[in-house]
PDB file of C-alpha atoms in Angstrom:
ATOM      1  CA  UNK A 278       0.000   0.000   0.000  1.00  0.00           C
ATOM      2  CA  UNK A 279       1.549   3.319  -1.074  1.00  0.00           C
ATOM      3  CA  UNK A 280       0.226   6.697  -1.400  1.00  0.00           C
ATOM      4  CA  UNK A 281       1.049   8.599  -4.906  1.00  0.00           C
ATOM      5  CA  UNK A 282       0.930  11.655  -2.286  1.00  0.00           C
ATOM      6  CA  UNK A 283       0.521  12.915   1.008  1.00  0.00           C
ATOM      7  CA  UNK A 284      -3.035  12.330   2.859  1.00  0.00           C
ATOM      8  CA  UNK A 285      -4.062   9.981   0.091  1.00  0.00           C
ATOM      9  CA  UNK A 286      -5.772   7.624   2.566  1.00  0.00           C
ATOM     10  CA  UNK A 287      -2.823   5.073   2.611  1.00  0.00           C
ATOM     11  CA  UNK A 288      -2.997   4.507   6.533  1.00  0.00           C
ATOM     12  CA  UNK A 289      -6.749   3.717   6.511  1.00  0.00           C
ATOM     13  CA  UNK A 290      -6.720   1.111   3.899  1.00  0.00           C
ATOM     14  CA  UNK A 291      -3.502  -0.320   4.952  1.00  0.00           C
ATOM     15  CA  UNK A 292      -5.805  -0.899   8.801  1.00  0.00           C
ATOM     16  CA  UNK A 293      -8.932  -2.206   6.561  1.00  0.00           C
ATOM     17  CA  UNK A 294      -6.587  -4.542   4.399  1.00  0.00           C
ATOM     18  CA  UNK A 295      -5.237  -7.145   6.549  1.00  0.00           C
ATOM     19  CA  UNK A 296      -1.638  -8.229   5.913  1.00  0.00           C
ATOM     20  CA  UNK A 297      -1.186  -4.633   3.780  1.00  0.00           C
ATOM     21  CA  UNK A 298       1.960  -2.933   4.718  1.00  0.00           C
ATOM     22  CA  UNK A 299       1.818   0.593   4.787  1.00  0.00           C
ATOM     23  CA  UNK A 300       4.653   2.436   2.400  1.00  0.00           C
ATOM     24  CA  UNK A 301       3.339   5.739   3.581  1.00  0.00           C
ATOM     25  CA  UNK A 302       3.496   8.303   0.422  1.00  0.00           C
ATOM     26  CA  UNK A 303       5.960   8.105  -2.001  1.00  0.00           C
ATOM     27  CA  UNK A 304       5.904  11.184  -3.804  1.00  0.00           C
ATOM     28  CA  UNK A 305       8.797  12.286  -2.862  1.00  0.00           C
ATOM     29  CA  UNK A 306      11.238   9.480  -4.181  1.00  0.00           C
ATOM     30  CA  UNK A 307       9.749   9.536  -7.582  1.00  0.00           C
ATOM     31  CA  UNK A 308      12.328  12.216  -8.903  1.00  0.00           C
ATOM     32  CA  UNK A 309      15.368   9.937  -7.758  1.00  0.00           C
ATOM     33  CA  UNK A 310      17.199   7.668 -10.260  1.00  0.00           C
ATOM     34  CA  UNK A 311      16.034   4.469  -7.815  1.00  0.00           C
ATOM     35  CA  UNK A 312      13.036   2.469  -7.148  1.00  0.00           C
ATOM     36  CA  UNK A 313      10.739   4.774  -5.024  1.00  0.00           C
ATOM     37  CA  UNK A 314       9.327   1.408  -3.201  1.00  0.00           C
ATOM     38  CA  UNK A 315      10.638  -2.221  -3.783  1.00  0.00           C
ATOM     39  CA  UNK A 316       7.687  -4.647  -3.741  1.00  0.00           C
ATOM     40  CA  UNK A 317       9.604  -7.789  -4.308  1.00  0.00           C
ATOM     41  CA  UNK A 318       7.134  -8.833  -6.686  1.00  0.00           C
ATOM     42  CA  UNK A 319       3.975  -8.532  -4.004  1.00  0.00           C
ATOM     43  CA  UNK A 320       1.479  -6.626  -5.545  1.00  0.00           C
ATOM     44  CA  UNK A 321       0.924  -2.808  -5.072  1.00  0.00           C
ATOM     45  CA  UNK A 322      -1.914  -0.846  -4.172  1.00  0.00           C
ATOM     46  CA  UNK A 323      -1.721   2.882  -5.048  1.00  0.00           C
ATOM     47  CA  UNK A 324      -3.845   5.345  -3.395  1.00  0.00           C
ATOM     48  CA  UNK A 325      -4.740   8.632  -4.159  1.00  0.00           C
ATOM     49  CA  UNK A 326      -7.569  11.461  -3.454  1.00  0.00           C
ATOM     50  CA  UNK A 327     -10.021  12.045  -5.924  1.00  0.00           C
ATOM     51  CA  UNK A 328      -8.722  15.508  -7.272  1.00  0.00           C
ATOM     52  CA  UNK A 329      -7.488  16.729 -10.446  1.00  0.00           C
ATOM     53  CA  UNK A 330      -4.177  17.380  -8.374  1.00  0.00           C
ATOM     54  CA  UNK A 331      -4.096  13.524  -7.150  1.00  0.00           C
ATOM     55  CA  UNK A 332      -4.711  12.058 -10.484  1.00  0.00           C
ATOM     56  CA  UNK A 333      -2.279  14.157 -11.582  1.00  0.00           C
ATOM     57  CA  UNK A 334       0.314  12.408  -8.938  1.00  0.00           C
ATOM     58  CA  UNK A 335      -1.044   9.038  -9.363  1.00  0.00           C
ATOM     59  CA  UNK A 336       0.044   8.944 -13.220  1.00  0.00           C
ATOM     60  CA  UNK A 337       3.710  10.361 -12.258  1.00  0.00           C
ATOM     61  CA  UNK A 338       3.885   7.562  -9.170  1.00  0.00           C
ATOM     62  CA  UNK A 339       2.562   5.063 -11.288  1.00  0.00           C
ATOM     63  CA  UNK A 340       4.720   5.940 -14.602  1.00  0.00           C
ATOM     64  CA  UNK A 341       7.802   5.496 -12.202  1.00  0.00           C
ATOM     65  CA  UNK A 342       6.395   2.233 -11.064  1.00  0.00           C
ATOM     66  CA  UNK A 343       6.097   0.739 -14.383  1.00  0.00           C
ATOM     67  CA  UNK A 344       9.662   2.011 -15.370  1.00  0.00           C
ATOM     68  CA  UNK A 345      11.214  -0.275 -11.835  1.00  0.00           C
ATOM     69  CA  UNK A 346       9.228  -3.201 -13.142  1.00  0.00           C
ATOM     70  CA  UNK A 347       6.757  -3.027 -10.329  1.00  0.00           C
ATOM     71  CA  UNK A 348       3.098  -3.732 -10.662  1.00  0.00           C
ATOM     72  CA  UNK A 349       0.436  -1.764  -9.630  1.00  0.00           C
ATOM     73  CA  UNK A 350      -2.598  -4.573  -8.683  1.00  0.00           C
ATOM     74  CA  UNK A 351      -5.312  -1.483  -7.745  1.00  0.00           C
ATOM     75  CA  UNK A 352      -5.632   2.270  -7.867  1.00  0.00           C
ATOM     76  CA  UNK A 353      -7.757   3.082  -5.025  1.00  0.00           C
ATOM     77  CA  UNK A 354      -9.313   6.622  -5.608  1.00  0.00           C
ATOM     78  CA  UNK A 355      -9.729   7.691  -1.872  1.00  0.00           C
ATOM     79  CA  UNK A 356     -12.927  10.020  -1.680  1.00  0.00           C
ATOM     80  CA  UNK A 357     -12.706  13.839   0.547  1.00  0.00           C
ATOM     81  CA  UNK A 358     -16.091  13.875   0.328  1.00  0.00           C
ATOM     82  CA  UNK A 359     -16.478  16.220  -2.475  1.00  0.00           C
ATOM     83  CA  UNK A 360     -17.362  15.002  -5.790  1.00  0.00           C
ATOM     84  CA  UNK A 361     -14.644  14.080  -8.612  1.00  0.00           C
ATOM     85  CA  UNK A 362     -14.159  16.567 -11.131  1.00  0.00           C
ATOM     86  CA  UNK A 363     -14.464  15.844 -14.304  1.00  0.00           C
ATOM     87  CA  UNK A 364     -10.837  16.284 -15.027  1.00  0.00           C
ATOM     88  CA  UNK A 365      -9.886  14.046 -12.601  1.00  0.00           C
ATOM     89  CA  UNK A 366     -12.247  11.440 -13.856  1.00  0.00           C
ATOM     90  CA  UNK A 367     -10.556  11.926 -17.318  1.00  0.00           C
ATOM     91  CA  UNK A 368      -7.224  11.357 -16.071  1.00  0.00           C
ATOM     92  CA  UNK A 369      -8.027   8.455 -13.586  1.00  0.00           C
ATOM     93  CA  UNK A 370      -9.395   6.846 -16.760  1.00  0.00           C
ATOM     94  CA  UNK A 371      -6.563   7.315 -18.637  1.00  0.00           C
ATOM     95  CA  UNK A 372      -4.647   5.493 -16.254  1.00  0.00           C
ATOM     96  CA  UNK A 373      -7.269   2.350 -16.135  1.00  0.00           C
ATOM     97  CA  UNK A 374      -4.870   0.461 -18.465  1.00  0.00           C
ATOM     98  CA  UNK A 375      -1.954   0.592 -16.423  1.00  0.00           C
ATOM     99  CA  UNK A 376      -3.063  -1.079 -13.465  1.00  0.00           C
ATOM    100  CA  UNK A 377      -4.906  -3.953 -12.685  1.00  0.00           C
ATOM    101  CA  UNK A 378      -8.213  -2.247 -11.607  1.00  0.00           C
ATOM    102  CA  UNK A 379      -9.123   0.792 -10.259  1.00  0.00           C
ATOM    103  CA  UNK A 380     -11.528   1.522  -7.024  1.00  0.00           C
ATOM    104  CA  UNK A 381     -13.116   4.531  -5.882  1.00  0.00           C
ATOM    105  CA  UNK A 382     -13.534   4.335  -2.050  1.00  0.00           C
ATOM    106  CA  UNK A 383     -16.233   6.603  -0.925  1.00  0.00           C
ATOM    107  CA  UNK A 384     -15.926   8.808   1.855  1.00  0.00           C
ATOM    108  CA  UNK A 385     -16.553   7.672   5.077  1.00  0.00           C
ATOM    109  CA  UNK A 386     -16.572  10.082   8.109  1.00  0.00           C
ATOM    110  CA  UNK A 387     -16.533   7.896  11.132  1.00  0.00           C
ATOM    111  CA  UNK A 388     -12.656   7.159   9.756  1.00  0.00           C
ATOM    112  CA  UNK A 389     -12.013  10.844  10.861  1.00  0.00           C
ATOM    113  CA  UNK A 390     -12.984  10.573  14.248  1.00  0.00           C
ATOM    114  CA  UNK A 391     -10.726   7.397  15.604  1.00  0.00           C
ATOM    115  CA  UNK A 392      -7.648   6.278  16.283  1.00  0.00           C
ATOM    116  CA  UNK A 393      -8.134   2.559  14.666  1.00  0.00           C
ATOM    117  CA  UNK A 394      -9.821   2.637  11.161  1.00  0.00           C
ATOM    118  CA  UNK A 395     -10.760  -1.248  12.002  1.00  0.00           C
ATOM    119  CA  UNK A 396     -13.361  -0.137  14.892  1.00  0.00           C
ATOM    120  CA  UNK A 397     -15.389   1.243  12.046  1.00  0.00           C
ATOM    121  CA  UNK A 398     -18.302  -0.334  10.868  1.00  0.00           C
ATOM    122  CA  UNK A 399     -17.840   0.777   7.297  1.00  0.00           C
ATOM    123  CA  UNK A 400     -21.622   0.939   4.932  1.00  0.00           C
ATOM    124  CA  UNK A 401     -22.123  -1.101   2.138  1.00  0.00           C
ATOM    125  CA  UNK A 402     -20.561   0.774  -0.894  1.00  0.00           C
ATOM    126  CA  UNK A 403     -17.010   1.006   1.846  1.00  0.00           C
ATOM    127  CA  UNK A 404     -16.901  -2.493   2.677  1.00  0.00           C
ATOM    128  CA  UNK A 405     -17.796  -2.914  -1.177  1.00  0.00           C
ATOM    129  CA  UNK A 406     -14.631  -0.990  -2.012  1.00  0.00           C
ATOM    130  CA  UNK A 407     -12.434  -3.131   0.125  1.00  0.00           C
ATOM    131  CA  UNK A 408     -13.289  -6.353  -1.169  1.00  0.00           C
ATOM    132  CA  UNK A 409     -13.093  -5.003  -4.517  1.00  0.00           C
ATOM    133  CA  UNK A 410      -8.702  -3.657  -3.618  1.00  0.00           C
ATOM    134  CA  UNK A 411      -8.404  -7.236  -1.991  1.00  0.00           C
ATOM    135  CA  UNK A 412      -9.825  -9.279  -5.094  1.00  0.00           C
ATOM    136  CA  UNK A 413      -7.464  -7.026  -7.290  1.00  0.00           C
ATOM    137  CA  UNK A 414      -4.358  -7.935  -4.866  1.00  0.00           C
ATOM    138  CA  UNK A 415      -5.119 -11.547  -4.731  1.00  0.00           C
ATOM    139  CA  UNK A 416      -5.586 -11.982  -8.576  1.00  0.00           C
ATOM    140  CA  UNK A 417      -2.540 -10.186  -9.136  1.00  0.00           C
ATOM    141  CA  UNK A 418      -0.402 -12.048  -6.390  1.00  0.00           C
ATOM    142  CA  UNK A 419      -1.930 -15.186  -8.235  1.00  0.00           C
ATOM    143  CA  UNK A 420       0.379 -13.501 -11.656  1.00  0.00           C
ATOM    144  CA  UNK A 421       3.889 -14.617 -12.276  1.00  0.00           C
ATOM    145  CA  UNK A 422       6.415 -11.972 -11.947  1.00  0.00           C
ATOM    146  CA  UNK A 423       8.360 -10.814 -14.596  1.00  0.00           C
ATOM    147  CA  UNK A 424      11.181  -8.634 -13.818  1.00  0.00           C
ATOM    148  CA  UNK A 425      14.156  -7.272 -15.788  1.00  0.00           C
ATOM    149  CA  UNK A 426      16.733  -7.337 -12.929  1.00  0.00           C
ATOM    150  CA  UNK A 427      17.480  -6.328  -9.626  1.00  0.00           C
ATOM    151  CA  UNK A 428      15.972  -3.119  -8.266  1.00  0.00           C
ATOM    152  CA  UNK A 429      18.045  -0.688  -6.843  1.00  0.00           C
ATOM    153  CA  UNK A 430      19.544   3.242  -6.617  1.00  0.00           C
ATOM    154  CA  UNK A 431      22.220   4.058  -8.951  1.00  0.00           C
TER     155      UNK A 431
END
């Protein structure tokens, strides 16, 4: 679980997807000739905010991705509770191709007020969401890896 920026969510899904480590954001590795994350050929989910701005980060994060040979199994479009512009729509589609699926997680504001995202009871179209990013990990941890080489910083 990484974010493709700061705030994207990636804390809260790592608590709702069990056995998820959370990479935190990696925005700010993407400009540096290594890897920004090494998954070791276990699948990646990808999270961002549904913004114009966020897509925008997303396709940078998940362009650098690609280059390191690492998969991206989900794009989880994390919900502020404002609706999705329509340039953000048009971007996050753009990027449907390049990853195994994508998910938009709707917002849920009970996440807001506690500590542990798991003492949520999250509604239907949440809990949805979730089973949706862990089908999309599973059938992509079920994928052989292909790899060119060892990852690493030059």
């Amino acid at each position: 679980m990484a974010g493709a920026h700061g705030g994207a969510g990636t804390s809260t899904l790592a608590a709702l997807l069990p056995a998820v480590w959370d990479m935190g954001s990696i925005e700010s590795l993407l400009e540096l000739d290594c890897a920004p994350l090494d998954a070791k050929g276990r699948p990646i989910v990808l999270a961002a905010r549904n913004t114009a701005t966020a897509a925008k980060r997303a396709t940078a994060a998940i362009g650098v991705l690609r280059e390191w040979d690492e998969r991206v199994a989900a794009l989880a479009i994390v919900s502020d509770g404002g609706p999705e512009s329509r340039d953000a729509t048009a971007r996050f589609a753009l990027l449907e191709a390049r990853v195994g699926g994508i998910v938009r997680v709707p917002h849920v504001r009970q996440l807001r007020l506690v500590e542990d995202p798991a003492e949520v009871v999250l509604p239907g179209k949440a809990r949805h969401a979730i089973d949706q990013l862990r089908r999309l990990v599973d059938d992509a941890g079920d994928r052989p890896l292909t790899r060119r080489g060892e990852v690493g910083c030059h």
